[in-house]
Each structure stands twice: as C-alpha cells, then as structure tokens.
Backbone as a chain_set.jsonl record, in Angstrom:
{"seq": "XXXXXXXXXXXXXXXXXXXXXXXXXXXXXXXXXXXXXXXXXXXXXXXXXXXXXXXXXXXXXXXXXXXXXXXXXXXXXXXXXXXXXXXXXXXXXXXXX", "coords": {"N": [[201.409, 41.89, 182.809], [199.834, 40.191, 180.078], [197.378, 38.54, 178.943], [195.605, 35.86, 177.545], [194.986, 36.259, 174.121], [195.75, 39.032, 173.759], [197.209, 42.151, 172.854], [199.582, 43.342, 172.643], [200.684, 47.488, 172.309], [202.368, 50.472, 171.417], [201.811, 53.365, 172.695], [202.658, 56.841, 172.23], [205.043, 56.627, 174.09], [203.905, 54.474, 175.833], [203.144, 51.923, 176.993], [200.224, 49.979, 175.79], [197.455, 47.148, 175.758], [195.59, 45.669, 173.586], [192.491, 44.225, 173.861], [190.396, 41.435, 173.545], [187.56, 42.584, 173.172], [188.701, 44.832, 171.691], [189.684, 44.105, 169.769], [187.114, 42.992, 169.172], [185.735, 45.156, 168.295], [186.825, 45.896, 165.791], [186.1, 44.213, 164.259], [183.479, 44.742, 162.18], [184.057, 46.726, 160.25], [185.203, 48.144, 157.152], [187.089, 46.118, 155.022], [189.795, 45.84, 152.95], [191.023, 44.227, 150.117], [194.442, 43.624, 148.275], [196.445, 42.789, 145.872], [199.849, 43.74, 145.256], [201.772, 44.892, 142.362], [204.201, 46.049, 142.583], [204.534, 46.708, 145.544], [204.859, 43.659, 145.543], [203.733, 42.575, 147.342], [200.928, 41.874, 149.421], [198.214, 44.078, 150.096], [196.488, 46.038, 152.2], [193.183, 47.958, 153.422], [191.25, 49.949, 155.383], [187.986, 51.163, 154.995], [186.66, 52.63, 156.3], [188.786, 53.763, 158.006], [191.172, 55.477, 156.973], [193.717, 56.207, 157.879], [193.962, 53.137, 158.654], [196.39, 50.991, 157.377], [198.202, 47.923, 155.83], [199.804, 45.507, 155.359], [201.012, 42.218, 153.706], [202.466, 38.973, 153.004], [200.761, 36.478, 152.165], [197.407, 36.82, 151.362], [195.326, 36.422, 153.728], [197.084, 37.058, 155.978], [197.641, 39.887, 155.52], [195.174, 41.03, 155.829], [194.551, 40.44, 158.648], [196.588, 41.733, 159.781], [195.983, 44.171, 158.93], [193.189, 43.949, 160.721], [194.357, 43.795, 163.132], [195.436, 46.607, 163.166], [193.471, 47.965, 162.993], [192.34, 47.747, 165.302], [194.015, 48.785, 166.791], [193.916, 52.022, 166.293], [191.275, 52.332, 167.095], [191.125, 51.932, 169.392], [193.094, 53.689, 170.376], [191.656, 55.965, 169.611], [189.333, 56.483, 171.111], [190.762, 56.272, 174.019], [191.787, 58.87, 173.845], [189.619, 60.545, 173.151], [188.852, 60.778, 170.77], [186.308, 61.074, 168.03], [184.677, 57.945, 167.432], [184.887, 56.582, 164.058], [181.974, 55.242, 162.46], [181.071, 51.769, 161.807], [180.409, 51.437, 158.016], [179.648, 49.399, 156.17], [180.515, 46.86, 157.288], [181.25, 44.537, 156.53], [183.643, 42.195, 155.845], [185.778, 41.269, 154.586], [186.991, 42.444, 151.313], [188.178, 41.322, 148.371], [190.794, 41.816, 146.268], [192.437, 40.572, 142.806]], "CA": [[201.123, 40.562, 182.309], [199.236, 39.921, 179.163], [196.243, 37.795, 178.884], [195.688, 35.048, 176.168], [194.552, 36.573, 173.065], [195.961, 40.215, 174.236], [198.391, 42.322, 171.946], [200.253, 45.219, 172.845], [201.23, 48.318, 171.516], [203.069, 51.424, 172.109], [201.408, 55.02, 172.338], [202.937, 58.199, 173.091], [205.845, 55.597, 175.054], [203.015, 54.149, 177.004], [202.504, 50.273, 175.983], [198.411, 49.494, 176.261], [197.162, 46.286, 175.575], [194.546, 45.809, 173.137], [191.986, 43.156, 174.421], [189.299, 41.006, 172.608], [186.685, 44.013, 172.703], [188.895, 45.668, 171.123], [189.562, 42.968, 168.229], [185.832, 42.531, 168.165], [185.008, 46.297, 168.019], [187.452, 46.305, 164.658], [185.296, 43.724, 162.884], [182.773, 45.025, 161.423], [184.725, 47.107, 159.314], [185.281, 47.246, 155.58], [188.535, 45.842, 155.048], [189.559, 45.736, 151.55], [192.666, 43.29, 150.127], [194.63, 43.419, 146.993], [197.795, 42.924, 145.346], [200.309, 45.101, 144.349], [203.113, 44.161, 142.111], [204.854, 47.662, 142.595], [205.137, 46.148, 146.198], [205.422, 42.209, 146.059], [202.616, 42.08, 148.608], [199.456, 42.135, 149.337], [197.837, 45.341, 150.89], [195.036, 45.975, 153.2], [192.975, 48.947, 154.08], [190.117, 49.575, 156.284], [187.401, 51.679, 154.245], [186.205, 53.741, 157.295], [189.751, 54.123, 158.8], [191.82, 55.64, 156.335], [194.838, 55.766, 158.909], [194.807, 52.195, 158.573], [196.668, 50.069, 156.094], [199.241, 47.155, 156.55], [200.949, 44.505, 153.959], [201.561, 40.848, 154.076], [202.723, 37.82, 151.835], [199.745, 36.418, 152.025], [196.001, 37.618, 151.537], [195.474, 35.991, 155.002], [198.454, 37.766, 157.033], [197.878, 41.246, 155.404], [193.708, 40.75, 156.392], [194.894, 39.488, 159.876], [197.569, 42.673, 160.229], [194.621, 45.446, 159.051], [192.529, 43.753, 161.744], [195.043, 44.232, 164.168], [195.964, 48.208, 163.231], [192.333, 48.596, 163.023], [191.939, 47.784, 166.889], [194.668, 49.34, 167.723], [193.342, 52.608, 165.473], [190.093, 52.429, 167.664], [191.446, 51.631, 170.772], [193.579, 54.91, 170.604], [190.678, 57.107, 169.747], [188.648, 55.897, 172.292], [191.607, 56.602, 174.989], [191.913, 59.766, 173.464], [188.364, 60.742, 173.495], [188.179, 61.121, 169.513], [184.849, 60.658, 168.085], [184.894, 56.817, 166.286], [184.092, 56.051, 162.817], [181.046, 54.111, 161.641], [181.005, 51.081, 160.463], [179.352, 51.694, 156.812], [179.437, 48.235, 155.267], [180.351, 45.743, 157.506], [182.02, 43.008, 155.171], [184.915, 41.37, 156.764], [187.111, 41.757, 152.984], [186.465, 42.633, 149.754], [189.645, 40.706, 148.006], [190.631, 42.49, 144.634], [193.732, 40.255, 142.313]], "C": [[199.96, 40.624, 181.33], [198.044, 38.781, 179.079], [195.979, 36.983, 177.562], [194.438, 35.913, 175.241], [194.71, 38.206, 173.215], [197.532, 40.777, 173.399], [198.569, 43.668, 172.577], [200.508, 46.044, 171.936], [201.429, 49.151, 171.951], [202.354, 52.778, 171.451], [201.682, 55.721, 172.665], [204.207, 57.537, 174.105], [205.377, 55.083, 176.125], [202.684, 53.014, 176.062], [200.871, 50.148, 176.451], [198.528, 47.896, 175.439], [195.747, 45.906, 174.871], [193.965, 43.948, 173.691], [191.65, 42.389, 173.684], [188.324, 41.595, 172.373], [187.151, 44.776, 172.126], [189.322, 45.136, 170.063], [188.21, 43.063, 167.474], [185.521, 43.777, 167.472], [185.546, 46.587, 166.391], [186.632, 45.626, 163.716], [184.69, 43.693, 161.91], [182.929, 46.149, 160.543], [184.782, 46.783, 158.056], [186.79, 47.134, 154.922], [188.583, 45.413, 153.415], [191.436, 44.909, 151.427], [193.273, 43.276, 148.821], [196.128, 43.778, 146.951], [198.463, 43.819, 144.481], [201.534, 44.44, 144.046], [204.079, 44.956, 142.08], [205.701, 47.192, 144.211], [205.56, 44.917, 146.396], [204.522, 41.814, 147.104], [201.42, 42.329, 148.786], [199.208, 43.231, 150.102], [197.143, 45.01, 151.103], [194.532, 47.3, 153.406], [191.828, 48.625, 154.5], [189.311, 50.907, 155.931], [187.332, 53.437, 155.409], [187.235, 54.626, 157.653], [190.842, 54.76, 158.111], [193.466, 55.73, 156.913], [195.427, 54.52, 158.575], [195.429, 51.94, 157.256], [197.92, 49.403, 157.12], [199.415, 46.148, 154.888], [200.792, 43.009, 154.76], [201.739, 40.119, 152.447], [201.985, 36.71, 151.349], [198.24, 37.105, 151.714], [195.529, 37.431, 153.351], [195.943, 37.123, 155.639], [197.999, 39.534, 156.462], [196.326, 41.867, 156.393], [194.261, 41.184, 157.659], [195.423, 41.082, 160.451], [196.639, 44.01, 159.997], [193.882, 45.104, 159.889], [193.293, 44.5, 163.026], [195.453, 45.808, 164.326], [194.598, 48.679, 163.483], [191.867, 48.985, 164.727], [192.454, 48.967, 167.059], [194.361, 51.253, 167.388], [192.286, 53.188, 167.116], [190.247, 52.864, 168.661], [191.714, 53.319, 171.105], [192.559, 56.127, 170.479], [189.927, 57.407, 170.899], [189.284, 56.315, 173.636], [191.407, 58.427, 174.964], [190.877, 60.684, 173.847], [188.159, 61.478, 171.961], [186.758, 60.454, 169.671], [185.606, 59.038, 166.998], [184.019, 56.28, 165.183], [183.164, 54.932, 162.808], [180.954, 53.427, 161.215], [180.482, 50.592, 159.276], [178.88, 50.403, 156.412], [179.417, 47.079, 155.917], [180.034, 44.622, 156.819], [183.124, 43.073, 155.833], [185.851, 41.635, 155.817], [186.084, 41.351, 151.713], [188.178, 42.466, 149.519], [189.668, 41.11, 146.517], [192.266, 41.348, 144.046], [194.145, 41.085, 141.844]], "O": [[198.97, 41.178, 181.807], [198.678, 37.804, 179.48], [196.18, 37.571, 176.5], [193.284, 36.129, 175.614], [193.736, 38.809, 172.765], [198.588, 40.15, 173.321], [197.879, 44.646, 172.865], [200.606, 45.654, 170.772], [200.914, 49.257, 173.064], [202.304, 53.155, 170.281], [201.177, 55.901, 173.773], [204.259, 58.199, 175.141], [205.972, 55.066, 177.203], [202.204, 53.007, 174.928], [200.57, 50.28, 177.637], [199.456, 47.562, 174.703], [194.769, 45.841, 175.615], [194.629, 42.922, 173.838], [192.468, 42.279, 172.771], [187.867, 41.334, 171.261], [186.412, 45.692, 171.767], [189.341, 45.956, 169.144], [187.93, 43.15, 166.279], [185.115, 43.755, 166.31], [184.885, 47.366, 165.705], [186.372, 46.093, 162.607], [184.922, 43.016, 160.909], [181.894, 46.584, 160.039], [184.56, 45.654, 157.618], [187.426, 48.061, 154.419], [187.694, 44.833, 152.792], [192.45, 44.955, 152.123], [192.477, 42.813, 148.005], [196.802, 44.59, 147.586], [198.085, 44.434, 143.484], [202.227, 43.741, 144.785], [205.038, 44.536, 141.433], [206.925, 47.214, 144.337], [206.465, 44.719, 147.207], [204.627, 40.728, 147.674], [200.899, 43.203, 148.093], [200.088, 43.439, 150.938], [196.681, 43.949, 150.684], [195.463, 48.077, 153.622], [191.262, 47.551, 154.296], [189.787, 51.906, 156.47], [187.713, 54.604, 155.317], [187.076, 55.846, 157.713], [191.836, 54.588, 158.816], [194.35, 55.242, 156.209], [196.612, 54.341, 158.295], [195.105, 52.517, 156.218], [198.411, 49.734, 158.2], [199.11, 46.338, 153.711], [200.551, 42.76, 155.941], [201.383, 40.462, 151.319], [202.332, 36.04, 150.377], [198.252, 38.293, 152.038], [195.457, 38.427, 154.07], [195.224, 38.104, 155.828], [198.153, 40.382, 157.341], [196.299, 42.734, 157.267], [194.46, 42.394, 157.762], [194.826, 41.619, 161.385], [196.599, 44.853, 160.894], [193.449, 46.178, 160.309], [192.914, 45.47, 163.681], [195.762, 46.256, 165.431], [194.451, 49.714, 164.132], [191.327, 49.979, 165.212], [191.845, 49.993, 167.363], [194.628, 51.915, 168.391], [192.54, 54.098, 167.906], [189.769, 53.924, 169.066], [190.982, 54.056, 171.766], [192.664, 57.132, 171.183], [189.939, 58.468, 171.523], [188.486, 56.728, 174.478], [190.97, 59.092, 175.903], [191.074, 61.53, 174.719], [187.491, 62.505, 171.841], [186.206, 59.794, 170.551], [186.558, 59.013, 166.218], [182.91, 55.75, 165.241], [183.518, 53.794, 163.113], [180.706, 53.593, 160.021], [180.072, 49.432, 159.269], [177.662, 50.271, 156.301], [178.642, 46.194, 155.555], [179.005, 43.987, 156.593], [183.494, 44.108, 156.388], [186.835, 42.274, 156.191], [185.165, 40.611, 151.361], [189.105, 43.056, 150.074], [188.789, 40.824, 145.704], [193.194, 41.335, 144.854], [195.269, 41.018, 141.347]]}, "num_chains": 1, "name": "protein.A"}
C-alpha cells in the first residue's frame, strides 16, 4: 500500500516506493529545461545527475518528470550504497527557449 504523495518504481524487478524524503532530497538540484524542435518537446536534465533526463509537452511536466527520475536516481544509489552527487548550484530550473 502506497501512501499519499508516494510513487513507485521498478528496480532490478523489485518495485520500491519513493517517499517525500526522497522528492525532497532531489530538490536542490540543478535542473535545467529547454526546447527542442528536433524532438517537439521540452527536455530536462539534472546538472549533477547526468543519468537523468526526461521530456514533456510542457516546461512544467518535463521539470515535474526530471524531479521525479531525479529521486528515483538517488533513491537507487542510496539502496545500492553508491556514493551521491552534490548538489553544486541548487536552482530549482534554469529554463533555456
């Protein structure tokens, strides 16, 4: 059972559940946003995390969806017992047209 504001995801065929510590821990990240007309969508990456990236049709939704890979990113290291990146800049988005 899932908990309000609780997202799953699948690792290794083992679902975990990323929490709200593990939302917040993604925040302070440097999430970067910009359009690509090659794809039709907006991109996202996460400066520190090079792993991440994600898309949307919005600036919003793509933001929103690099937040969410970022957790889940973290989360998995953390399980793992990688070491976890720094967050250099801490800026929420840098939005490029």
């Amino acid at each position: 059972m899932m908990l309000d504001g609780e997202t799953p995801f699948e690792d290794d065929d083992e679902v975990h559940v990323l929490t709200r510590a593990d939302m917040d821990a993604a925040r302070p990240y440097t999430y970067h946003v910009w359009w690509s007309e090659e794809d039709d969508a907006y991109l996202a990456a996460v400066e520190e995390l090079p792993e991440v990236k994600s898309h949307g049709s919005t600036r919003a939704y793509a933001l929103e969806m690099a937040h969410e890979v970022a957790a889940t990113a973290l989360s998995s290291h953390r399980k793992r017992g990688h070491p976890i990146p720094k967050a250099t800049h801490g800026q929420r988005a840098q939005v490029a047209s």
